[in-house]
mmCIF file of C-alpha atoms and ligand atoms in Angstrom:
data_model
loop_
_atom_site.group_PDB
_atom_site.id
_atom_site.type_symbol
_atom_site.label_atom_id
_atom_site.label_comp_id
_atom_site.label_asym_id
_atom_site.label_seq_id
_atom_site.Cartn_x
_atom_site.Cartn_y
_atom_site.Cartn_z
ATOM 1 C CA MET Y 1 212.378 92.490 -13.605
ATOM 2 C CA LEU Y 2 212.517 92.271 -9.867
ATOM 3 C CA ASP Y 3 213.862 89.264 -8.391
ATOM 4 C CA ARG Y 4 211.814 87.700 -5.442
ATOM 5 C CA LYS Y 5 214.038 88.960 -2.751
ATOM 6 C CA SER Y 6 214.034 92.598 -4.080
ATOM 7 C CA PHE Y 7 210.283 92.387 -4.666
ATOM 8 C CA LEU Y 8 209.706 91.259 -1.056
ATOM 9 C CA GLN Y 9 211.947 93.852 0.213
ATOM 10 C CA SER Y 10 210.302 96.652 -1.615
ATOM 11 C CA SER Y 11 206.830 95.447 -0.823
ATOM 12 C CA LEU Y 12 207.480 95.208 2.857
ATOM 13 C CA LEU Y 13 208.993 98.736 2.865
ATOM 14 C CA GLY Y 14 205.963 99.986 0.825
ATOM 15 C CA LEU Y 15 203.638 98.470 3.595
ATOM 16 C CA ALA Y 16 205.618 100.336 6.204
ATOM 17 C CA GLY Y 17 204.949 103.504 4.285
ATOM 18 C CA ILE Y 18 208.594 103.901 3.118
ATOM 19 C CA SER Y 19 209.625 103.870 -0.434
ATOM 20 C CA PHE Y 20 213.212 103.242 -1.386
ATOM 21 C CA PRO Y 21 214.745 103.101 -5.003
ATOM 22 C CA LEU Y 22 216.112 99.676 -5.542
ATOM 23 C CA LYS Y 23 219.646 100.770 -5.968
ATOM 24 C CA TRP Y 24 221.142 103.975 -4.231
ATOM 25 C CA LYS Y 25 223.187 106.170 -6.509
ATOM 26 C CA SER Y 26 225.567 107.185 -3.702
ATOM 27 C CA LEU Y 27 226.359 104.431 -1.379
ATOM 28 C CA SER Y 28 228.171 105.218 1.777
ATOM 29 C CA PRO Y 29 231.937 104.258 1.356
ATOM 30 C CA LYS Y 30 232.120 101.529 4.092
ATOM 31 C CA THR Y 31 234.442 102.623 6.722
ATOM 32 C CA VAL Y 32 235.735 100.061 9.089
ATOM 33 C CA TRP Y 33 235.225 100.508 12.677
ATOM 34 C CA GLN Y 34 238.307 100.507 14.820
ATOM 35 C CA ASN Y 35 237.171 99.865 18.386
ATOM 36 C CA GLN Y 36 237.009 103.597 18.973
ATOM 37 C CA PRO Y 37 234.016 104.652 21.208
ATOM 38 C CA LEU Y 38 232.199 107.840 20.038
ATOM 39 C CA VAL Y 39 229.247 109.838 21.269
ATOM 40 C CA VAL Y 40 227.203 112.616 19.481
ATOM 41 C CA SER Y 41 224.314 114.588 20.948
ATOM 42 C CA THR Y 42 222.026 117.330 19.683
ATOM 43 C CA TRP Y 43 222.680 121.159 20.134
ATOM 44 C CA ASP Y 44 225.405 122.933 22.077
ATOM 45 C CA ALA Y 45 224.241 121.569 25.410
ATOM 46 C CA GLY Y 46 225.614 118.370 24.000
ATOM 47 C CA ILE Y 47 229.145 119.435 24.725
ATOM 48 C CA GLU Y 48 228.587 119.048 28.396
ATOM 49 C CA ALA Y 49 226.372 116.149 28.137
ATOM 50 C CA ASN Y 50 229.015 114.273 26.068
ATOM 51 C CA LYS Y 51 231.611 114.843 28.776
ATOM 52 C CA GLY Y 52 229.230 113.063 31.237
ATOM 53 C CA ALA Y 53 228.858 110.099 28.557
ATOM 54 C CA TRP Y 54 232.616 109.960 27.883
ATOM 55 C CA LYS Y 55 233.376 109.345 31.490
ATOM 56 C CA ILE Y 56 231.844 105.866 30.827
ATOM 57 C CA LEU Y 57 232.740 105.329 27.222
ATOM 58 C CA GLY Y 58 236.368 106.493 27.755
ATOM 59 C CA ASN Y 59 236.800 103.760 30.384
ATOM 60 C CA GLY Y 60 235.491 100.973 28.260
ATOM 61 C CA GLY Y 61 231.969 101.239 29.625
ATOM 62 C CA ARG Y 62 228.640 100.357 27.925
ATOM 63 C CA ALA Y 63 226.973 102.788 25.494
ATOM 64 C CA LEU Y 64 223.674 102.350 27.335
ATOM 65 C CA ASP Y 65 225.196 103.580 30.682
ATOM 66 C CA ALA Y 66 226.845 106.504 28.709
ATOM 67 C CA VAL Y 67 223.720 107.864 27.031
ATOM 68 C CA GLU Y 68 221.779 107.662 30.292
ATOM 69 C CA ALA Y 69 224.534 109.410 32.348
ATOM 70 C CA GLY Y 70 225.150 112.014 29.423
ATOM 71 C CA VAL Y 71 221.572 113.440 29.187
ATOM 72 C CA MET Y 72 221.286 113.371 32.920
ATOM 73 C CA VAL Y 73 223.930 116.205 32.999
ATOM 74 C CA THR Y 74 221.510 118.210 30.813
ATOM 75 C CA GLU Y 75 218.415 117.233 32.895
ATOM 76 C CA SER Y 76 220.248 118.555 35.947
ATOM 77 C CA SER Y 77 221.544 121.802 34.438
ATOM 78 C CA GLN Y 78 220.157 125.116 35.628
ATOM 79 C CA ASN Y 79 221.175 126.882 32.463
ATOM 80 C CA CYS Y 80 219.304 124.687 29.996
ATOM 81 C CA CYS Y 81 215.670 124.196 29.179
ATOM 82 C CA VAL Y 82 215.630 120.305 29.286
ATOM 83 C CA GLY Y 83 214.225 119.128 32.510
ATOM 84 C CA LEU Y 84 212.296 120.594 35.378
ATOM 85 C CA GLY Y 85 213.851 124.143 34.837
ATOM 86 C CA ALA Y 86 212.072 124.255 31.436
ATOM 87 C CA ASN Y 87 209.110 126.325 30.053
ATOM 88 C CA PRO Y 88 205.812 124.835 31.119
ATOM 89 C CA ASP Y 89 202.659 123.921 29.137
ATOM 90 C CA ARG Y 90 199.785 126.337 28.720
ATOM 91 C CA ASP Y 91 198.421 125.467 32.147
ATOM 92 C CA GLY Y 92 201.794 126.325 33.846
ATOM 93 C CA PHE Y 93 202.989 122.815 34.483
ATOM 94 C CA VAL Y 94 206.289 121.364 33.338
ATOM 95 C CA THR Y 95 205.721 118.054 31.844
ATOM 96 C CA LEU Y 96 208.631 115.690 30.633
ATOM 97 C CA ASP Y 97 209.127 113.010 27.846
ATOM 98 C CA ALA Y 98 212.081 110.695 27.617
ATOM 99 C CA SER Y 99 213.189 107.488 25.931
ATOM 100 C CA ILE Y 100 216.088 105.162 25.922
ATOM 101 C CA MET Y 101 217.133 102.107 23.700
ATOM 102 C CA ASP Y 102 219.959 99.605 23.832
ATOM 103 C CA GLU Y 103 221.745 97.307 21.370
ATOM 104 C CA HIS Y 104 219.150 94.414 21.864
ATOM 105 C CA PHE Y 105 216.086 96.415 20.824
ATOM 106 C CA ASN Y 106 215.223 96.784 24.478
ATOM 107 C CA CYS Y 107 213.545 100.139 24.904
ATOM 108 C CA GLY Y 108 211.653 102.150 27.546
ATOM 109 C CA SER Y 109 209.993 105.545 27.637
ATOM 110 C CA VAL Y 110 207.946 107.822 29.754
ATOM 111 C CA ALA Y 111 205.681 110.861 28.638
ATOM 112 C CA PHE Y 112 203.654 113.487 30.375
ATOM 113 C CA LEU Y 113 205.743 112.853 33.492
ATOM 114 C CA GLU Y 114 205.693 115.558 36.222
ATOM 115 C CA ARG Y 115 207.925 116.446 39.162
ATOM 116 C CA ILE Y 116 210.626 113.900 38.343
ATOM 117 C CA LYS Y 117 214.132 115.267 37.815
ATOM 118 C CA HIS Y 118 215.533 112.456 35.700
ATOM 119 C CA PRO Y 119 212.888 111.176 33.375
ATOM 120 C CA ILE Y 120 215.594 109.389 31.334
ATOM 121 C CA SER Y 121 216.363 107.075 34.275
ATOM 122 C CA VAL Y 122 212.620 106.333 34.740
ATOM 123 C CA ALA Y 123 212.488 105.416 31.138
ATOM 124 C CA ARG Y 124 215.571 102.995 31.730
ATOM 125 C CA ARG Y 125 213.621 101.452 34.693
ATOM 126 C CA VAL Y 126 210.499 100.957 32.498
ATOM 127 C CA MET Y 127 212.818 99.173 30.056
ATOM 128 C CA GLU Y 128 214.482 97.004 32.642
ATOM 129 C CA LYS Y 129 211.887 96.420 35.338
ATOM 130 C CA THR Y 130 208.554 96.233 33.607
ATOM 131 C CA PRO Y 131 207.103 94.224 30.779
ATOM 132 C CA HIS Y 132 206.184 97.417 29.036
ATOM 133 C CA VAL Y 133 207.841 99.922 26.838
ATOM 134 C CA MET Y 134 205.997 103.103 27.735
ATOM 135 C CA LEU Y 135 204.421 104.658 30.957
ATOM 136 C CA VAL Y 136 202.665 108.036 30.789
ATOM 137 C CA GLY Y 137 201.344 110.623 33.236
ATOM 138 C CA ALA Y 138 200.206 109.703 36.739
ATOM 139 C CA GLY Y 139 201.048 106.084 36.195
ATOM 140 C CA ALA Y 140 204.722 106.852 35.201
ATOM 141 C CA GLN Y 141 204.957 109.152 38.200
ATOM 142 C CA GLN Y 142 203.543 106.474 40.445
ATOM 143 C CA PHE Y 143 206.058 103.990 39.002
ATOM 144 C CA ALA Y 144 208.945 106.460 39.429
ATOM 145 C CA VAL Y 145 208.083 107.100 43.070
ATOM 146 C CA ALA Y 146 207.718 103.359 43.740
ATOM 147 C CA GLU Y 147 211.240 103.016 42.284
ATOM 148 C CA GLY Y 148 212.535 105.593 44.735
ATOM 149 C CA PHE Y 149 212.797 108.699 42.538
ATOM 150 C CA PRO Y 150 212.037 111.778 44.761
ATOM 151 C CA LEU Y 151 208.906 113.825 43.894
ATOM 152 C CA GLU Y 152 210.255 117.394 43.360
ATOM 153 C CA GLU Y 153 208.386 120.525 44.252
ATOM 154 C CA GLN Y 154 206.050 121.755 41.659
ATOM 155 C CA LYS Y 155 207.534 125.158 40.987
ATOM 156 C CA LEU Y 156 208.645 126.933 37.971
ATOM 157 C CA SER Y 157 212.316 128.073 37.567
ATOM 158 C CA PRO Y 158 212.578 131.853 37.651
ATOM 159 C CA ASP Y 159 213.367 131.991 33.946
ATOM 160 C CA ALA Y 160 210.310 129.743 33.110
ATOM 161 C CA GLU Y 161 208.156 131.853 35.390
ATOM 162 C CA LYS Y 162 209.126 134.996 33.604
ATOM 163 C CA ASN Y 163 208.688 133.394 30.172
ATOM 164 C CA TYR Y 164 205.174 132.008 31.206
ATOM 165 C CA ASN Y 165 204.037 135.388 32.568
ATOM 166 C CA GLU Y 166 205.208 136.936 29.240
ATOM 167 C CA TRP Y 167 203.439 134.439 27.143
ATOM 168 C CA GLN Y 168 200.172 134.696 29.062
ATOM 169 C CA LYS Y 169 199.918 138.479 28.347
ATOM 170 C CA GLU Y 170 199.736 138.031 24.661
ATOM 171 C CA HIS Y 171 198.542 134.424 23.986
ATOM 172 C CA LYS Y 172 196.175 133.503 26.799
ATOM 173 C CA TYR Y 173 194.888 130.005 26.484
ATOM 174 C CA ARG Y 174 194.236 129.597 22.754
ATOM 175 C CA PRO Y 175 195.316 126.438 21.010
ATOM 176 C CA ILE Y 176 196.704 127.963 17.783
ATOM 177 C CA VAL Y 177 198.533 125.687 15.402
ATOM 178 C CA ASN Y 178 202.149 126.878 15.254
ATOM 179 C CA ILE Y 179 201.815 129.282 18.056
ATOM 180 C CA GLU Y 180 205.248 128.119 19.094
ATOM 181 C CA ASN Y 181 206.743 129.955 16.084
ATOM 182 C CA SER Y 182 206.221 133.069 17.760
ATOM 183 C CA LYS Y 183 209.368 134.893 18.770
ATOM 184 C CA SER Y 184 207.721 136.558 21.660
ATOM 185 C CA HIS Y 185 208.138 133.820 24.232
ATOM 186 C CA GLY Y 186 211.350 135.008 25.934
ATOM 187 C CA PRO Y 187 214.952 134.108 25.587
ATOM 188 C CA HIS Y 188 214.412 130.518 26.649
ATOM 189 C CA ASP Y 189 211.929 129.718 24.037
ATOM 190 C CA ASN Y 190 211.938 126.441 22.144
ATOM 191 C CA ILE Y 191 213.567 125.535 18.861
ATOM 192 C CA PHE Y 192 211.114 127.302 16.755
ATOM 193 C CA ASP Y 193 212.303 130.626 17.501
ATOM 194 C CA LEU Y 194 214.497 130.891 14.412
ATOM 195 C CA SER Y 195 216.307 133.996 15.605
ATOM 196 C CA GLY Y 196 219.325 132.020 16.751
ATOM 197 C CA HIS Y 197 218.678 132.149 20.445
ATOM 198 C CA PHE Y 198 219.997 129.364 22.910
ATOM 199 C CA ASN Y 199 216.568 127.970 22.079
ATOM 200 C CA HIS Y 200 216.124 124.126 22.528
ATOM 201 C CA ASP Y 201 214.365 122.127 24.983
ATOM 202 C CA THR Y 202 215.594 118.678 24.039
ATOM 203 C CA ILE Y 203 218.794 116.565 24.027
ATOM 204 C CA GLY Y 204 219.152 113.342 21.983
ATOM 205 C CA MET Y 205 222.311 111.353 22.343
ATOM 206 C CA VAL Y 206 223.603 108.250 20.440
ATOM 207 C CA ALA Y 207 226.663 106.371 21.240
ATOM 208 C CA LEU Y 208 228.891 103.492 20.072
ATOM 209 C CA ASP Y 209 231.102 101.844 22.814
ATOM 210 C CA ALA Y 210 234.487 99.969 22.733
ATOM 211 C CA ARG Y 211 232.649 96.691 22.054
ATOM 212 C CA GLY Y 212 230.979 98.147 19.060
ATOM 213 C CA ASN Y 213 227.517 98.341 20.635
ATOM 214 C CA LEU Y 214 225.198 101.213 19.893
ATOM 215 C CA SER Y 215 222.647 102.916 22.410
ATOM 216 C CA GLY Y 216 220.586 106.099 22.402
ATOM 217 C CA SER Y 217 218.568 108.361 24.577
ATOM 218 C CA CYS Y 218 216.250 111.465 24.282
ATOM 219 C CA THR Y 219 214.830 113.669 26.904
ATOM 220 C CA THR Y 220 212.811 116.792 26.653
ATOM 221 C CA SER Y 221 210.264 119.227 28.199
ATOM 222 C CA GLY Y 222 208.596 119.259 24.775
ATOM 223 C CA MET Y 223 207.356 122.484 23.149
ATOM 224 C CA GLY Y 224 207.090 125.373 25.554
ATOM 225 C CA PHE Y 225 203.517 126.444 26.171
ATOM 226 C CA LYS Y 226 202.081 123.178 24.527
ATOM 227 C CA MET Y 227 198.531 121.993 25.236
ATOM 228 C CA ARG Y 228 198.273 120.134 28.478
ATOM 229 C CA GLY Y 229 198.711 116.383 27.728
ATOM 230 C CA ARG Y 230 200.678 117.025 24.547
ATOM 231 C CA VAL Y 231 203.347 114.464 23.883
ATOM 232 C CA GLY Y 232 205.955 114.893 21.200
ATOM 233 C CA ASP Y 233 208.252 112.608 19.304
ATOM 234 C CA SER Y 234 211.045 112.233 21.878
ATOM 235 C CA PRO Y 235 209.418 109.296 23.981
ATOM 236 C CA ILE Y 236 208.034 107.601 20.912
ATOM 237 C CA ILE Y 237 210.405 104.696 19.874
ATOM 238 C CA GLY Y 238 211.017 104.902 16.081
ATOM 239 C CA ALA Y 239 210.070 108.663 15.976
ATOM 240 C CA GLY Y 240 212.437 110.594 18.266
ATOM 241 C CA LEU Y 241 214.922 107.771 18.844
ATOM 242 C CA PHE Y 242 215.736 104.371 17.227
ATOM 243 C CA VAL Y 243 218.608 102.010 17.595
ATOM 244 C CA ASP Y 244 219.346 98.954 15.371
ATOM 245 C CA ASN Y 245 222.698 97.524 16.457
ATOM 246 C CA GLU Y 246 223.290 96.167 12.995
ATOM 247 C CA VAL Y 247 222.912 99.450 11.406
ATOM 248 C CA GLY Y 248 223.091 102.537 13.667
ATOM 249 C CA ALA Y 249 221.443 104.854 16.105
ATOM 250 C CA VAL Y 250 219.386 107.853 15.409
ATOM 251 C CA THR Y 251 217.760 110.754 17.348
ATOM 252 C CA ALA Y 252 215.575 113.646 16.269
ATOM 253 C CA THR Y 253 214.852 117.199 17.443
ATOM 254 C CA GLY Y 254 212.486 119.924 16.401
ATOM 255 C CA GLN Y 255 208.745 119.813 15.798
ATOM 256 C CA GLY Y 256 207.823 116.443 17.187
ATOM 257 C CA GLU Y 257 204.532 116.146 15.305
ATOM 258 C CA ASP Y 258 206.318 116.236 12.010
ATOM 259 C CA VAL Y 259 208.805 113.581 13.183
ATOM 260 C CA ILE Y 260 206.190 111.328 14.351
ATOM 261 C CA ARG Y 261 204.263 111.548 11.025
ATOM 262 C CA VAL Y 262 207.161 109.871 9.168
ATOM 263 C CA CYS Y 263 208.510 107.676 11.957
ATOM 264 C CA GLY Y 264 211.484 109.857 11.655
ATOM 265 C CA ALA Y 265 214.381 108.096 13.476
ATOM 266 C CA HIS Y 266 213.308 104.720 12.188
ATOM 267 C CA SER Y 267 212.970 105.910 8.512
ATOM 268 C CA VAL Y 268 216.542 107.278 8.866
ATOM 269 C CA ILE Y 269 217.728 103.831 10.062
ATOM 270 C CA GLU Y 270 215.972 102.169 7.079
ATOM 271 C CA TYR Y 271 217.797 104.522 4.612
ATOM 272 C CA MET Y 272 221.142 103.558 6.355
ATOM 273 C CA ARG Y 273 220.206 99.957 6.093
ATOM 274 C CA GLN Y 274 219.896 100.459 2.272
ATOM 275 C CA GLY Y 275 223.468 101.859 2.228
ATOM 276 C CA LEU Y 276 223.204 105.560 2.739
ATOM 277 C CA ALA Y 277 225.745 107.437 5.014
ATOM 278 C CA PRO Y 278 224.382 108.964 8.128
ATOM 279 C CA GLU Y 279 224.102 112.491 6.741
ATOM 280 C CA GLU Y 280 222.472 111.452 3.513
ATOM 281 C CA ALA Y 281 220.037 109.260 5.332
ATOM 282 C CA CYS Y 282 219.088 112.093 7.601
ATOM 283 C CA ARG Y 283 218.691 114.436 4.414
ATOM 284 C CA LYS Y 284 216.292 111.836 2.858
ATOM 285 C CA ALA Y 285 214.087 111.902 5.916
ATOM 286 C CA VAL Y 286 214.251 115.838 6.126
ATOM 287 C CA GLU Y 287 213.276 116.023 2.497
ATOM 288 C CA ARG Y 288 210.360 113.749 2.979
ATOM 289 C CA ILE Y 289 209.108 116.016 5.791
ATOM 290 C CA ALA Y 290 209.623 119.118 3.624
ATOM 291 C CA ARG Y 291 207.799 117.536 0.731
ATOM 292 C CA ILE Y 292 204.844 116.614 3.006
ATOM 293 C CA LYS Y 293 204.685 120.021 4.592
ATOM 294 C CA GLY Y 294 205.097 122.147 1.429
ATOM 295 C CA GLU Y 295 205.100 125.795 2.114
ATOM 296 C CA GLY Y 296 204.644 124.921 5.799
ATOM 297 C CA ALA Y 297 208.141 123.591 5.988
ATOM 298 C CA LYS Y 298 209.504 127.087 6.118
ATOM 299 C CA GLN Y 299 207.901 127.508 9.566
ATOM 300 C CA ILE Y 300 209.211 124.509 11.197
ATOM 301 C CA GLN Y 301 212.493 123.110 12.331
ATOM 302 C CA VAL Y 302 213.212 119.391 12.342
ATOM 303 C CA ALA Y 303 216.738 117.813 12.535
ATOM 304 C CA PHE Y 304 217.996 114.295 12.658
ATOM 305 C CA LEU Y 305 221.429 113.087 14.024
ATOM 306 C CA ALA Y 306 222.733 109.697 13.107
ATOM 307 C CA LEU Y 307 225.590 107.246 14.045
ATOM 308 C CA SER Y 308 226.358 104.230 12.043
ATOM 309 C CA LYS Y 309 227.719 100.915 13.317
ATOM 310 C CA GLU Y 310 231.028 101.847 11.781
ATOM 311 C CA GLY Y 311 231.242 105.130 13.802
ATOM 312 C CA GLU Y 312 230.311 107.515 10.785
ATOM 313 C CA HIS Y 313 228.132 110.315 12.066
ATOM 314 C CA GLY Y 314 226.046 112.982 10.389
ATOM 315 C CA ALA Y 315 223.034 115.177 10.649
ATOM 316 C CA TYR Y 316 220.614 117.184 8.459
ATOM 317 C CA ALA Y 317 217.960 119.787 9.397
ATOM 318 C CA ILE Y 318 215.279 121.792 7.736
ATOM 319 C CA GLN Y 319 216.426 125.176 8.929
ATOM 320 C CA LYS Y 320 220.005 126.192 9.292
ATOM 321 C CA GLY Y 321 221.341 126.750 12.884
ATOM 322 C CA PHE Y 322 221.400 123.113 14.035
ATOM 323 C CA SER Y 323 224.525 121.717 15.370
ATOM 324 C CA TYR Y 324 225.540 118.560 17.200
ATOM 325 C CA ALA Y 325 228.279 117.864 19.752
ATOM 326 C CA LEU Y 326 230.861 115.195 19.047
ATOM 327 C CA HIS Y 327 233.288 113.459 21.553
ATOM 328 C CA ASP Y 328 235.568 110.739 20.567
ATOM 329 C CA GLN Y 329 239.194 109.792 21.676
ATOM 330 C CA ASN Y 330 240.647 112.783 19.649
ATOM 331 C CA ASP Y 331 238.167 115.416 19.709
ATOM 332 C CA GLU Y 332 235.421 117.265 21.369
ATOM 333 C CA LYS Y 333 233.650 119.800 19.226
ATOM 334 C CA LEU Y 334 230.452 121.206 17.665
ATOM 335 C CA VAL Y 335 229.637 120.147 14.219
ATOM 336 C CA ALA Y 336 227.397 122.396 12.050
ATOM 337 C CA SER Y 337 224.633 120.636 10.323
ATOM 338 C CA LYS Y 338 223.736 121.195 6.667
ATOM 339 C CA SER Y 339 220.071 122.172 6.037
ATOM 340 C CA TYR Y 340 217.305 122.012 3.482
ATOM 341 C CA PHE Y 341 216.901 125.812 3.628
ATOM 342 C CA SER Y 342 220.047 127.806 3.484
HETATM 343 C C1 LIG C 401 209.092 117.850 20.853
HETATM 344 N N1 LIG C 401 210.989 117.140 19.521
HETATM 345 O O1 LIG C 401 208.602 117.643 21.934
HETATM 346 C C2 LIG C 401 210.652 117.863 20.767
HETATM 347 C C3 LIG C 401 211.034 119.332 20.812
HETATM 348 C C4 LIG C 401 212.547 119.525 20.516
HETATM 349 O O2 LIG C 401 214.235 121.119 20.612
HETATM 350 O O3 LIG C 401 213.133 118.738 20.002
HETATM 351 N N2 LIG C 401 212.921 120.766 20.746
HETATM 352 O O4 LIG C 401 208.439 117.899 19.875
#
């Protein structure tokens, strides 16, 4: 028999499309948080981004400031595919998505934003200066300019131009599902090139500060050669990013459509709320996507990265090859994620 509390809990979760067993077999051993700040972020570019975040966290600063400053490093980088240097959409324009969330459920995001170097900072302004959560396209750009963000030149980086010219030769303008899986898009292709190239176009970062507060950020150029107007999971609160200061902070990377389908980051938080450790919670969400996709799961990559309120961190991906960068008081390193397919 279910008591009334358990019944209500499972009914509410059922309504939200999330089913949990009433008792987990493997509860996370509760670690005790020791006032140690910590930041983790997706992919190898996270190493540099974490250094940016650590300048704030290591000096007792706020997690929110750290996750903004951290991913700005990647947005500015000439050697990475996040930001204005990234591959364009099918019409040849770079369009950017970003989101940010603090310890009080405040959140802001921008999507389909063009010609602005730091979409993450525009997302933060949306959060702090408007009554809204999300601005898109021309409206987001208008707001950014009104806030003093310079409008950059509309010009592809040399790498992106080369990749775009290559892509046009073979693919022309044809909206084909999973076209992004092709390996022929050049060395700066997106994550779906499973050949192990330096191949991402997104950074997600979650951090815990010395006061024990969590925040997260996520910024991306989305999938290279996407349809014009396509928006992925990264700016969708609950999909590419979610923070619940009582539980943890989670970000996602990979095929955004499949992350959105299961409200990915929010699902991982709910699994953690039920007592699962970060890696286990990420694995549950990945397995859910793999189940939904069936055979199609072999063609996609999705990874989740989670940080608990106690400072435990963990990740899980569909395909091997995903790693995340960690920076705390003792260490600065890349951690390889486990995966559904080995
Ligand atoms: C998107 N999730 O736009 C992003 C892509 C990504 O590494 O994470 N690439 O769907």
